[in-house]
Every structure is written in C-alpha cells, then in structure tokens.
Amino acid sequence: MKITKARVIVTCPGRNFVTLKIETDEGVHGIGDATLNGREKAVVAYLEDHVIPLLIGRDPARIEDIWQYLYRGAYWRRGPVTMSAIAAVDTALWDIKGKVAGLPVYELLGGASRDGVMVYGHANGNDIAHTVDEVGRYIEMGYKAVRAQCAIPGVKGTYGVAKGTMYYEPADSALPEETVWNTPAYLNFAPELFEALRIAHGPDIELLHDVHHRLTPIEAARLGKALEPYRLFWMEDATPAENQEAFKLIRQHTVTPLAVGEIFNSIHDCRELIQNQLIDYIRTTVVHAGGITHLRRIADLAALYQVRTGSHGATDLSPACMGAALNFDLWVPNFGIQEYMRHTPETDAVFPHAYSFSDGFMHPGDLPGIGVDIDEELAAKYEYDPKQLPIARLQDGTLWNW
Ligand code: KDG
Ligand code: MG
C-alpha cells in the first residue's frame, strides 16, 4: 500500500479546525487533527509546504519509521507547530492501520484495559451560587468528575468562565482580548468556591480546577494547601512549567494532586516532572504531543512513577483528536481521566464519530481506526475565521500568563 495523496482541510463550524487527510492507492484513508488554537495557519503551512511532499509514495503501515523521519529528519525538533503536524500524520496513519486491520485503534495498542473512560466536564459560573448550580447540572448529566471555574468578583474576564453555558470558547476575537488578573483576589476567593461546592454536592463528586498558569510557585503552594480540605481530584497548571523544577516547591507544601502538560509537546518537556514525581497527572494530548506514537512513550515513562494520564480535551481539540484520545485512553494502563468539553452540534456534524458518552464515561466505539471521519462537503461550507486566544495583564498593566 502507498500514500497517494494528502490534504489539509480547514473548517470553522463555530471554531477553527485543521484536519489532515491521507489517502492511499487502495482507497483507504485516514484523518488526523492538526489544530493549534490561534496559530492554525502555521501548522497548515508546515504540513502543506514541508510534510505532505515527503509522504507521497510511502508505505502508510510504517508508522514508526515515518514518525522518526519527520522528527529526526527535520533537524529542527519539538515545538507545538512541528509536533502538531507530526501528530496529524501519526493519527491518520493509525486510522489507516486500524481500517486495514478492521480493528479500532485501541485493539492495535493492546486492547481495552477498562470498560469506559472517565471524563470530566466544564462547569463555570458568574458567581459562587451560579457555579454551584452549574456543577449540579453536570452531575445530573451523569458526570462523575467536574472542573469548576468561577468569575472572581471585581476581576474582568476570569479564565474559564463561559459567555454561553455549554461551549466555552476562549479564542473569540481576531486580535487578543485583554483580560485582567488579580492574584490576591483569586487566592482569597478560590477556597470559598470549593467550600461551597463541597457543602452543596457532598464528598463523592470529583472536583477539578484549572489555575491556568497564573501563580508563582509559592502562591501555588499556598493555594494547594488552602484547597486540601475540599479534596480536589487535581489542581491544574498551577504555575508555568517551562522550569520543571519549580514544582518541587509546590510539592513540598501540599498534598493536593497536581496536573500539568496541556501545552507540552514532547517527553522532554515533562521528563523531570515525571521522574521526580512532582506531578500526579500528565496532560499531554494526541494532537499537540506528536500523536499516539509519542503519547504512548510519555505514558510509559509516567507509568514507572505512578503518574497517570489526564489528557487535554478542550473544544479546540477536534473530534478527530477526541476519537484518537479515547482509543488511547481505553488502552493505556496508567489512565487517570480524560477532559471532555462538548463540541457544538455543527462540529459534531462535520466530524461524524463513533464515540459516545454515558453516565460519566466515554467509549471510542468499535469502528475500525480512530472511529471519526470528516464530511468534506459540509466542512467546505464553514470558512476559516481568524481568532486568537486572550492575553492577561496584572492590574498595573504588566503582561502576565493567560
Ligand atoms: O486553546 C487553549 C485551551 O485549550 C485551554 O485554555 C483550555 O486550559 C484549558 C483546559 O484545561 O481545557
Ligand atoms: Mg488547562
């Protein structure tokens, strides 16, 4: 079998998605997500100008060799653009391999390690009472785990608070929206929120929270300690993690479990965090960390240190990523949880998929491959709409981490 053609499809059914479709001389095709929120066109150009010409004529069965060829062969390694492009190729090749074998990808990886994949949803509100209600709504939908984010009184544009209720989308203007960040207000407020959530919803529901890189290590340590009575499933991205050692300080002070890694692209970005047991959950995902092939390497390293997976699954990761991630999650022995932010009905229609949600758990379905396809005719109706993620400034104007 040979790769005869590969194309990048850009569509915007409510938000932008970049998809790579690889076709073969035997009529089998595969797809992979290549979406990098706010920087979509960089990956499109990388794929079209530098990767697709290298794929034509290759045997799609040789996934590992093609991965190594694109990673080592480029000379320039790692980074979100390169690794998202490699991920798209990798995912499409696993999709093809599954279709050729007549098996879902989880069967190729070694078979199911569990019956379903526990997912967490996103509840958010304009104040504590609203957030308490929203978490309740997710519990009613069947979720066993819910991420809770709440507007901080007096702070404009708090991270994670949706403009609508179901489909939170932060990249919503052509130029970055400017938000304000106030660490002291947040540190005082966050424990109050989780106290109210535990009082209202009891001890059993798993609660998660995303700090979204806003704190310094010592502030993160303080927050982790203050949240201990409310037993979070995890505190995510408490401080930026370019300096992996920074997490030592947080770890010394709190037993609140820590999750990091949605912006990481390679095993090297998280090696120290994992080997020094500075985190509990690694959030790297298929699309931004080199595909199933590389994610498996990260998960295997993590398994040695009892670090579990908790892959990123916001709406900017397309259903093609979700399908691949769910196949991965069903297999991976050291699975922790999977983020699941629902896509809009328009997006679901563009990407017909076999995966399903029931009572807090998801299953990838049993279609051969990743179990997701793209309806190209429908995709063509939604033109690319340039959008960027917001930025954050402190109250004195200092640029901060969004
Ligand atoms: O594109 C950025 C989003 O995916 C990110 O802000 C969402 O932090 C996020 C999360 O945990 O889902
Ligand atoms: Mg996050």
Tab-separated table of C-alpha atoms and ligand atoms in Angstrom:
chain	number	residue	atom	x	y	z
A	1	MET	CA	0.000	0.000	0.000
A	2	LYS	CA	1.212	3.502	-0.785
A	3	ILE	CA	0.232	7.022	0.201
A	4	THR	CA	-1.005	8.723	-2.949
A	5	LYS	CA	-2.337	11.995	-1.658
A	6	ALA	CA	-2.571	14.088	1.499
A	7	ARG	CA	-4.607	17.241	2.011
A	8	VAL	CA	-5.183	19.760	4.746
A	9	ILE	CA	-8.815	20.666	5.366
A	10	VAL	CA	-9.547	23.860	7.286
A	11	THR	CA	-13.078	24.366	8.524
A	12	CYS	CA	-14.845	26.585	11.039
A	13	PRO	CA	-18.143	25.085	12.235
A	14	GLY	CA	-18.250	27.585	15.117
A	15	ARG	CA	-14.490	27.392	15.692
A	16	ASN	CA	-11.465	26.618	13.531
A	17	PHE	CA	-10.239	23.078	12.970
A	18	VAL	CA	-7.341	21.848	10.870
A	19	THR	CA	-7.510	18.232	9.674
A	20	LEU	CA	-5.032	16.198	7.662
A	21	LYS	CA	-6.489	13.575	5.362
A	22	ILE	CA	-4.149	10.916	3.970
A	23	GLU	CA	-5.271	8.809	1.014
A	24	THR	CA	-3.829	5.546	-0.322
A	25	ASP	CA	-3.739	3.628	-3.581
A	26	GLU	CA	-6.081	1.022	-2.058
A	27	GLY	CA	-8.845	3.502	-1.381
A	28	VAL	CA	-8.375	3.524	2.407
A	29	HIS	CA	-7.962	6.938	4.001
A	30	GLY	CA	-7.141	8.228	7.468
A	31	ILE	CA	-7.551	11.561	9.239
A	32	GLY	CA	-5.676	13.361	11.992
A	33	ASP	CA	-6.267	16.564	13.939
A	34	ALA	CA	-3.691	19.344	13.435
A	35	THR	CA	-5.460	22.211	15.223
A	36	LEU	CA	-3.280	24.654	17.169
A	37	ASN	CA	-5.649	27.229	18.628
A	38	GLY	CA	-4.886	30.763	17.405
A	39	ARG	CA	-1.905	29.562	15.308
A	40	GLU	CA	-3.776	27.279	12.896
A	41	LYS	CA	-2.226	28.578	9.680
A	42	ALA	CA	1.316	27.900	10.880
A	43	VAL	CA	0.545	24.173	11.066
A	44	VAL	CA	-1.279	24.298	7.714
A	45	ALA	CA	1.829	25.764	6.041
A	46	TYR	CA	4.151	23.330	7.844
A	47	LEU	CA	2.091	20.388	6.602
A	48	GLU	CA	1.481	21.636	3.075
A	49	ASP	CA	4.936	23.003	2.347
A	50	HIS	CA	7.195	20.701	4.344
A	51	VAL	CA	5.474	17.441	5.269
A	52	ILE	CA	2.971	16.349	2.609
A	53	PRO	CA	5.593	16.206	-0.182
A	54	LEU	CA	7.581	13.766	1.992
A	55	LEU	CA	4.630	11.402	2.459
A	56	ILE	CA	3.750	10.634	-1.134
A	57	GLY	CA	4.779	7.122	-2.175
A	58	ARG	CA	5.490	5.929	1.403
A	59	ASP	CA	4.011	2.796	2.939
A	60	PRO	CA	1.386	4.007	5.465
A	61	ALA	CA	1.919	0.878	7.574
A	62	ARG	CA	5.363	2.118	8.631
A	63	ILE	CA	4.075	4.492	11.302
A	64	GLU	CA	7.175	4.423	13.489
A	65	ASP	CA	9.576	4.975	10.618
A	66	ILE	CA	7.523	7.883	9.269
A	67	TRP	CA	7.367	9.387	12.775
A	68	GLN	CA	11.156	9.169	13.144
A	69	TYR	CA	11.628	10.501	9.622
A	70	LEU	CA	9.532	13.596	10.332
A	71	TYR	CA	11.035	14.169	13.801
A	72	ARG	CA	14.719	13.448	13.251
A	73	GLY	CA	14.696	14.220	9.565
A	74	ALA	CA	13.585	17.833	10.028
A	75	TYR	CA	16.723	18.573	12.085
A	76	TRP	CA	14.635	21.185	13.985
A	77	ARG	CA	12.934	19.268	16.753
A	78	ARG	CA	9.943	19.692	19.062
A	79	GLY	CA	7.725	22.771	19.431
A	80	PRO	CA	3.935	22.999	19.041
A	81	VAL	CA	3.861	23.565	15.266
A	82	THR	CA	6.180	20.675	14.384
A	83	MET	CA	4.648	18.283	16.900
A	84	SER	CA	1.047	19.086	15.909
A	85	ALA	CA	1.943	18.439	12.259
A	86	ILE	CA	3.651	15.141	13.150
A	87	ALA	CA	0.656	14.246	15.340
A	88	ALA	CA	-1.748	14.737	12.442
A	89	VAL	CA	0.274	12.398	10.224
A	90	ASP	CA	0.653	9.860	13.027
A	91	THR	CA	-3.063	9.848	13.870
A	92	ALA	CA	-4.054	9.482	10.218
A	93	LEU	CA	-1.652	6.543	9.848
A	94	TRP	CA	-3.049	4.769	12.938
A	95	ASP	CA	-6.509	5.384	11.485
A	96	ILE	CA	-5.447	3.732	8.222
A	97	LYS	CA	-3.784	0.828	10.044
A	98	GLY	CA	-6.976	0.222	12.008
A	99	LYS	CA	-9.126	0.315	8.889
A	100	VAL	CA	-6.809	-2.112	7.085
A	101	ALA	CA	-6.919	-4.495	10.061
A	102	GLY	CA	-10.648	-3.982	10.569
A	103	LEU	CA	-9.970	-3.040	14.212
A	104	PRO	CA	-10.372	0.041	16.375
A	105	VAL	CA	-7.028	1.613	17.331
A	106	TYR	CA	-7.355	0.530	20.964
A	107	GLU	CA	-7.214	-3.083	19.798
A	108	LEU	CA	-3.993	-2.384	17.897
A	109	LEU	CA	-2.462	-0.830	21.017
A	110	GLY	CA	-3.104	-3.926	23.106
A	111	GLY	CA	-6.835	-3.981	23.731
A	112	ALA	CA	-9.114	-2.372	26.281
A	113	SER	CA	-7.809	-2.031	29.838
A	114	ARG	CA	-11.194	-0.820	31.089
A	115	ASP	CA	-14.863	-0.751	30.106
A	116	GLY	CA	-15.100	3.013	29.745
A	117	VAL	CA	-13.080	6.190	30.065
A	118	MET	CA	-13.962	8.514	32.948
A	119	VAL	CA	-14.257	12.074	31.664
A	120	TYR	CA	-14.624	15.442	33.328
A	121	GLY	CA	-16.827	18.247	32.098
A	122	HIS	CA	-16.526	22.023	32.494
A	123	ALA	CA	-18.870	23.862	34.831
A	124	ASN	CA	-18.453	27.574	35.292
A	125	GLY	CA	-20.446	30.461	36.653
A	126	ASN	CA	-20.624	34.204	37.196
A	127	ASP	CA	-20.603	33.796	40.963
A	128	ILE	CA	-20.421	31.027	43.555
A	129	ALA	CA	-24.160	30.272	43.569
A	130	HIS	CA	-24.200	30.049	39.772
A	131	THR	CA	-21.136	27.764	39.745
A	132	VAL	CA	-22.706	25.521	42.397
A	133	ASP	CA	-25.790	25.200	40.151
A	134	GLU	CA	-23.693	24.513	37.064
A	135	VAL	CA	-21.739	21.744	38.813
A	136	GLY	CA	-25.132	20.312	39.830
A	137	ARG	CA	-26.226	20.382	36.207
A	138	TYR	CA	-23.160	18.344	35.179
A	139	ILE	CA	-23.827	15.858	37.976
A	140	GLU	CA	-27.392	15.497	36.640
A	141	MET	CA	-25.971	14.806	33.167
A	142	GLY	CA	-24.131	11.860	34.714
A	143	TYR	CA	-20.617	13.259	35.133
A	144	LYS	CA	-18.564	11.743	37.952
A	145	ALA	CA	-15.951	14.484	37.677
A	146	VAL	CA	-16.431	18.208	37.051
A	147	ARG	CA	-13.992	21.067	36.590
A	148	ALA	CA	-15.232	24.195	38.345
A	149	GLN	CA	-14.226	27.749	37.376
A	150	CYS	CA	-15.878	30.928	38.640
A	151	ALA	CA	-15.692	34.651	37.915
A	152	ILE	CA	-13.726	36.416	40.645
A	153	PRO	CA	-15.690	39.386	41.996
A	154	GLY	CA	-14.262	42.620	40.568
A	155	VAL	CA	-11.917	40.904	38.074
A	156	LYS	CA	-12.673	41.385	34.374
A	157	GLY	CA	-12.657	38.244	32.196
A	158	THR	CA	-11.692	35.496	34.655
A	159	TYR	CA	-10.226	32.467	32.886
A	160	GLY	CA	-12.613	29.602	32.250
A	161	VAL	CA	-15.885	31.499	32.580
A	162	ALA	CA	-18.023	30.972	29.506
A	163	LYS	CA	-20.033	33.589	27.703
A	164	GLY	CA	-22.622	30.899	26.974
A	165	THR	CA	-23.172	27.909	29.243
A	166	MET	CA	-22.207	24.787	27.323
A	167	TYR	CA	-19.479	25.551	24.793
A	168	TYR	CA	-16.743	27.617	26.416
A	169	GLU	CA	-14.549	29.104	23.713
A	170	PRO	CA	-11.716	31.423	24.766
A	171	ALA	CA	-10.360	32.241	21.269
A	172	ASP	CA	-13.105	34.591	20.218
A	173	SER	CA	-11.640	37.715	18.637
A	174	ALA	CA	-9.378	38.479	15.685
A	175	LEU	CA	-6.944	40.284	17.964
A	176	PRO	CA	-6.360	39.004	21.510
A	177	GLU	CA	-8.910	40.175	24.050
A	178	GLU	CA	-7.219	41.825	27.064
A	179	THR	CA	-8.198	40.379	30.427
A	180	VAL	CA	-7.097	41.457	33.892
A	181	TRP	CA	-5.589	39.191	36.512
A	182	ASN	CA	-5.550	39.713	40.268
A	183	THR	CA	-3.684	37.059	42.256
A	184	PRO	CA	-4.589	38.210	45.799
A	185	ALA	CA	-8.302	38.350	44.937
A	186	TYR	CA	-8.115	34.878	43.381
A	187	LEU	CA	-6.227	33.320	46.283
A	188	ASN	CA	-8.815	34.598	48.748
A	189	PHE	CA	-11.733	33.545	46.569
A	190	ALA	CA	-10.863	30.038	45.287
A	191	PRO	CA	-11.124	28.211	48.675
A	192	GLU	CA	-14.546	29.829	49.274
A	193	LEU	CA	-15.731	28.438	45.948
A	194	PHE	CA	-14.647	24.891	46.716
A	195	GLU	CA	-16.009	25.029	50.242
A	196	ALA	CA	-19.416	25.951	48.781
A	197	LEU	CA	-19.161	23.174	46.188
A	198	ARG	CA	-18.406	20.513	48.797
A	199	ILE	CA	-21.233	21.727	51.055
A	200	ALA	CA	-23.707	21.653	48.155
A	201	HIS	CA	-22.600	18.477	46.382
A	202	GLY	CA	-21.048	16.302	49.076
A	203	PRO	CA	-17.805	14.357	49.241
A	204	ASP	CA	-18.157	11.945	46.297
A	205	ILE	CA	-18.138	14.040	43.151
A	206	GLU	CA	-14.612	14.543	41.783
A	207	LEU	CA	-13.819	18.255	41.566
A	208	LEU	CA	-11.058	19.678	39.388
A	209	HIS	CA	-9.724	23.198	38.968
A	210	ASP	CA	-7.520	24.898	36.373
A	211	VAL	CA	-5.254	27.702	37.639
A	212	HIS	CA	-4.147	28.250	34.034
A	213	HIS	CA	-0.535	29.178	34.761
A	214	ARG	CA	-1.411	32.262	36.825
A	215	LEU	CA	0.527	31.744	40.065
A	216	THR	CA	4.161	31.756	41.181
A	217	PRO	CA	5.359	28.502	42.769
A	218	ILE	CA	4.948	29.720	46.355
A	219	GLU	CA	1.476	31.110	45.606
A	220	ALA	CA	0.558	27.793	44.031
A	221	ALA	CA	1.787	26.015	47.149
A	222	ARG	CA	-0.420	28.260	49.271
A	223	LEU	CA	-3.465	27.563	47.101
A	224	GLY	CA	-2.859	23.806	47.086
A	225	LYS	CA	-2.695	23.842	50.870
A	226	ALA	CA	-5.813	26.004	51.217
A	227	LEU	CA	-7.762	23.627	48.938
A	228	GLU	CA	-6.777	20.455	50.787
A	229	PRO	CA	-9.955	20.282	52.920
A	230	TYR	CA	-12.035	20.139	49.716
A	231	ARG	CA	-10.095	17.147	48.279
A	232	LEU	CA	-9.629	18.136	44.659
A	233	PHE	CA	-9.035	15.459	42.031
A	234	TRP	CA	-6.389	17.853	40.763
A	235	MET	CA	-5.129	21.412	40.636
A	236	GLU	CA	-4.034	22.070	37.065
A	237	ASP	CA	-1.254	24.261	35.649
A	238	ALA	CA	-0.667	25.984	38.964
A	239	THR	CA	2.462	27.730	37.667
A	240	PRO	CA	4.118	27.862	34.236
A	241	ALA	CA	6.126	24.688	33.775
A	242	GLU	CA	8.988	25.613	31.474
A	243	ASN	CA	11.073	25.335	34.626
A	244	GLN	CA	10.066	21.862	35.721
A	245	GLU	CA	11.968	22.208	38.989
A	246	ALA	CA	9.543	24.909	40.119
A	247	PHE	CA	7.112	22.155	41.041
A	248	LYS	CA	9.402	20.958	43.848
A	249	LEU	CA	8.375	23.945	45.899
A	250	ILE	CA	4.670	23.296	45.386
A	251	ARG	CA	5.097	19.617	46.187
A	252	GLN	CA	6.872	20.350	49.475
A	253	HIS	CA	3.830	22.177	50.765
A	254	THR	CA	0.699	20.406	49.593
A	255	VAL	CA	-0.898	17.017	49.020
A	256	THR	CA	-3.416	18.446	46.527
A	257	PRO	CA	-2.757	16.365	43.372
A	258	LEU	CA	-1.119	18.267	40.524
A	259	ALA	CA	-1.762	18.080	36.776
A	260	VAL	CA	0.385	19.661	34.072
A	261	GLY	CA	1.132	19.313	30.394
A	262	GLU	CA	-1.562	20.529	28.003
A	263	ILE	CA	0.942	22.864	26.324
A	264	PHE	CA	3.806	20.337	26.318
A	265	ASN	CA	4.842	18.803	23.018
A	266	SER	CA	7.355	16.143	23.913
A	267	ILE	CA	8.570	13.737	26.544
A	268	HIS	CA	11.456	16.108	27.271
A	269	ASP	CA	9.037	18.821	28.447
A	270	CYS	CA	7.803	16.566	31.260
A	271	ARG	CA	10.654	14.156	31.950
A	272	GLU	CA	11.839	15.817	35.183
A	273	LEU	CA	8.306	16.384	36.416
A	274	ILE	CA	7.596	12.699	35.981
A	275	GLN	CA	10.909	11.242	37.141
A	276	ASN	CA	10.917	13.370	40.288
A	277	GLN	CA	7.257	12.591	40.956
A	278	LEU	CA	6.420	16.288	41.012
A	279	ILE	CA	3.041	15.744	39.348
A	280	ASP	CA	0.247	13.197	39.577
A	281	TYR	CA	-1.334	13.572	36.123
A	282	ILE	CA	0.266	14.274	32.768
A	283	ARG	CA	-1.996	16.254	30.409
A	284	THR	CA	-0.193	15.883	27.100
A	285	THR	CA	-2.584	15.014	24.301
A	286	VAL	CA	-2.548	13.334	20.912
A	287	VAL	CA	-2.636	16.460	18.746
A	288	HIS	CA	-0.041	18.616	20.495
A	289	ALA	CA	2.410	15.932	21.587
A	290	GLY	CA	3.327	14.075	18.431
A	291	GLY	CA	0.365	11.728	18.063
A	292	ILE	CA	-0.409	8.334	19.522
A	293	THR	CA	3.151	7.136	18.897
A	294	HIS	CA	4.745	9.792	21.103
A	295	LEU	CA	1.963	9.946	23.686
A	296	ARG	CA	2.488	6.251	24.306
A	297	ARG	CA	6.149	6.936	25.061
A	298	ILE	CA	5.189	9.626	27.587
A	299	ALA	CA	2.580	7.403	29.231
A	300	ASP	CA	5.043	4.527	29.543
A	301	LEU	CA	7.585	6.784	31.257
A	302	ALA	CA	4.837	8.128	33.533
A	303	ALA	CA	3.746	4.595	34.458
A	304	LEU	CA	7.150	3.896	36.011
A	305	TYR	CA	6.491	6.678	38.541
A	306	GLN	CA	2.773	6.081	39.136
A	307	VAL	CA	1.904	9.241	37.237
A	308	ARG	CA	-1.404	8.808	35.408
A	309	THR	CA	-2.752	10.331	32.215
A	310	GLY	CA	-5.305	13.145	32.099
A	311	SER	CA	-5.290	14.312	28.503
A	312	HIS	CA	-6.328	17.772	27.408
A	313	GLY	CA	-9.716	17.715	25.688
A	314	ALA	CA	-10.929	21.292	25.279
A	315	THR	CA	-13.139	22.208	22.310
A	316	ASP	CA	-10.157	23.372	20.268
A	317	LEU	CA	-9.073	19.730	20.009
A	318	SER	CA	-11.190	18.398	17.175
A	319	PRO	CA	-13.348	15.258	17.280
A	320	ALA	CA	-10.527	13.564	15.316
A	321	CYS	CA	-8.257	14.157	18.309
A	322	MET	CA	-11.016	13.072	20.690
A	323	GLY	CA	-11.526	9.780	18.834
A	324	ALA	CA	-7.798	9.045	18.886
A	325	ALA	CA	-7.542	10.083	22.544
A	326	LEU	CA	-10.437	7.833	23.595
A	327	ASN	CA	-8.884	4.851	21.818
A	328	PHE	CA	-5.631	5.638	23.615
A	329	ASP	CA	-7.381	6.108	26.971
A	330	LEU	CA	-9.263	2.822	26.732
A	331	TRP	CA	-5.945	1.026	26.332
A	332	VAL	CA	-3.396	2.980	28.389
A	333	PRO	CA	-2.742	1.063	31.633
A	334	ASN	CA	-1.992	4.176	33.718
A	335	PHE	CA	-5.127	6.058	32.705
A	336	GLY	CA	-6.363	8.753	35.087
A	337	ILE	CA	-9.104	10.801	33.462
A	338	GLN	CA	-9.936	12.449	30.113
A	339	GLU	CA	-11.126	16.030	29.691
A	340	TYR	CA	-14.303	16.240	27.610
A	341	MET	CA	-15.596	19.623	26.599
A	342	ARG	CA	-18.511	19.032	24.316
A	343	HIS	CA	-18.358	20.207	20.701
A	344	THR	CA	-21.232	22.110	19.152
A	345	PRO	CA	-23.782	20.181	17.043
A	346	GLU	CA	-22.309	21.904	13.928
A	347	THR	CA	-18.845	20.494	14.744
A	348	ASP	CA	-20.248	17.046	15.508
A	349	ALA	CA	-21.972	17.060	12.101
A	350	VAL	CA	-18.726	17.898	10.265
A	351	PHE	CA	-16.929	15.085	12.112
A	352	PRO	CA	-19.219	12.013	12.234
A	353	HIS	CA	-17.926	9.825	15.059
A	354	ALA	CA	-18.436	6.529	16.839
A	355	TYR	CA	-17.550	7.723	20.354
A	356	SER	CA	-20.271	8.130	22.926
A	357	PHE	CA	-20.903	9.425	26.451
A	358	SER	CA	-22.942	7.580	29.031
A	359	ASP	CA	-23.177	8.124	32.779
A	360	GLY	CA	-19.835	9.946	33.130
A	361	PHE	CA	-17.855	7.547	30.948
A	362	MET	CA	-16.945	7.599	27.278
A	363	HIS	CA	-16.173	4.838	24.816
A	364	PRO	CA	-14.424	5.263	21.441
A	365	GLY	CA	-16.824	2.874	19.709
A	366	ASP	CA	-15.763	-0.115	17.662
A	367	LEU	CA	-15.366	1.284	14.169
A	368	PRO	CA	-12.031	0.382	12.574
A	369	GLY	CA	-9.392	3.113	13.040
A	370	ILE	CA	-9.990	6.128	15.279
A	371	GLY	CA	-13.741	5.989	14.658
A	372	VAL	CA	-14.027	9.556	13.358
A	373	ASP	CA	-14.312	10.882	9.810
A	374	ILE	CA	-14.732	14.279	8.173
A	375	ASP	CA	-17.674	15.283	5.967
A	376	GLU	CA	-15.736	17.343	3.455
A	377	GLU	CA	-18.762	18.799	1.717
A	378	LEU	CA	-20.097	20.123	4.996
A	379	ALA	CA	-16.634	21.251	6.132
A	380	ALA	CA	-16.294	23.356	2.961
A	381	LYS	CA	-19.326	25.413	3.989
A	382	TYR	CA	-17.522	26.860	7.011
A	383	GLU	CA	-14.751	29.267	6.048
A	384	TYR	CA	-11.687	29.865	8.246
A	385	ASP	CA	-12.283	32.656	10.733
A	386	PRO	CA	-9.074	34.077	12.270
A	387	LYS	CA	-9.327	34.085	16.068
A	388	GLN	CA	-6.758	34.400	18.806
A	389	LEU	CA	-6.617	33.473	22.472
A	390	PRO	CA	-6.857	36.302	25.032
A	391	ILE	CA	-3.927	37.754	26.957
A	392	ALA	CA	-3.834	38.653	30.645
A	393	ARG	CA	-2.346	41.707	32.367
A	394	LEU	CA	-1.950	42.483	36.034
A	395	GLN	CA	-3.860	45.486	37.288
A	396	ASP	CA	-0.799	47.730	36.779
A	397	GLY	CA	-0.603	46.679	33.123
A	398	THR	CA	2.179	44.090	33.420
A	399	LEU	CA	1.761	41.326	30.861
A	400	TRP	CA	1.011	38.064	32.690
A	401	ASN	CA	0.378	34.418	31.803
A	402	TRP	CA	-3.024	33.845	30.292
B	1	KDG	O1	-6.582	26.644	23.475
B	1	KDG	C1	-6.419	26.796	24.847
B	1	KDG	C2	-7.404	25.940	25.596
B	1	KDG	O2	-7.411	24.640	25.110
B	1	KDG	C3	-7.109	25.930	27.064
B	1	KDG	O3	-7.198	27.220	27.577
B	1	KDG	C4	-8.108	25.041	27.773
B	1	KDG	O4	-6.770	25.087	29.756
B	1	KDG	C5	-7.598	24.537	29.073
B	1	KDG	C6	-8.173	23.291	29.568
B	1	KDG	O5	-7.718	22.836	30.605
B	1	KDG	O6	-9.053	22.765	28.902
B	2	MG	MG	-5.990	23.737	31.193
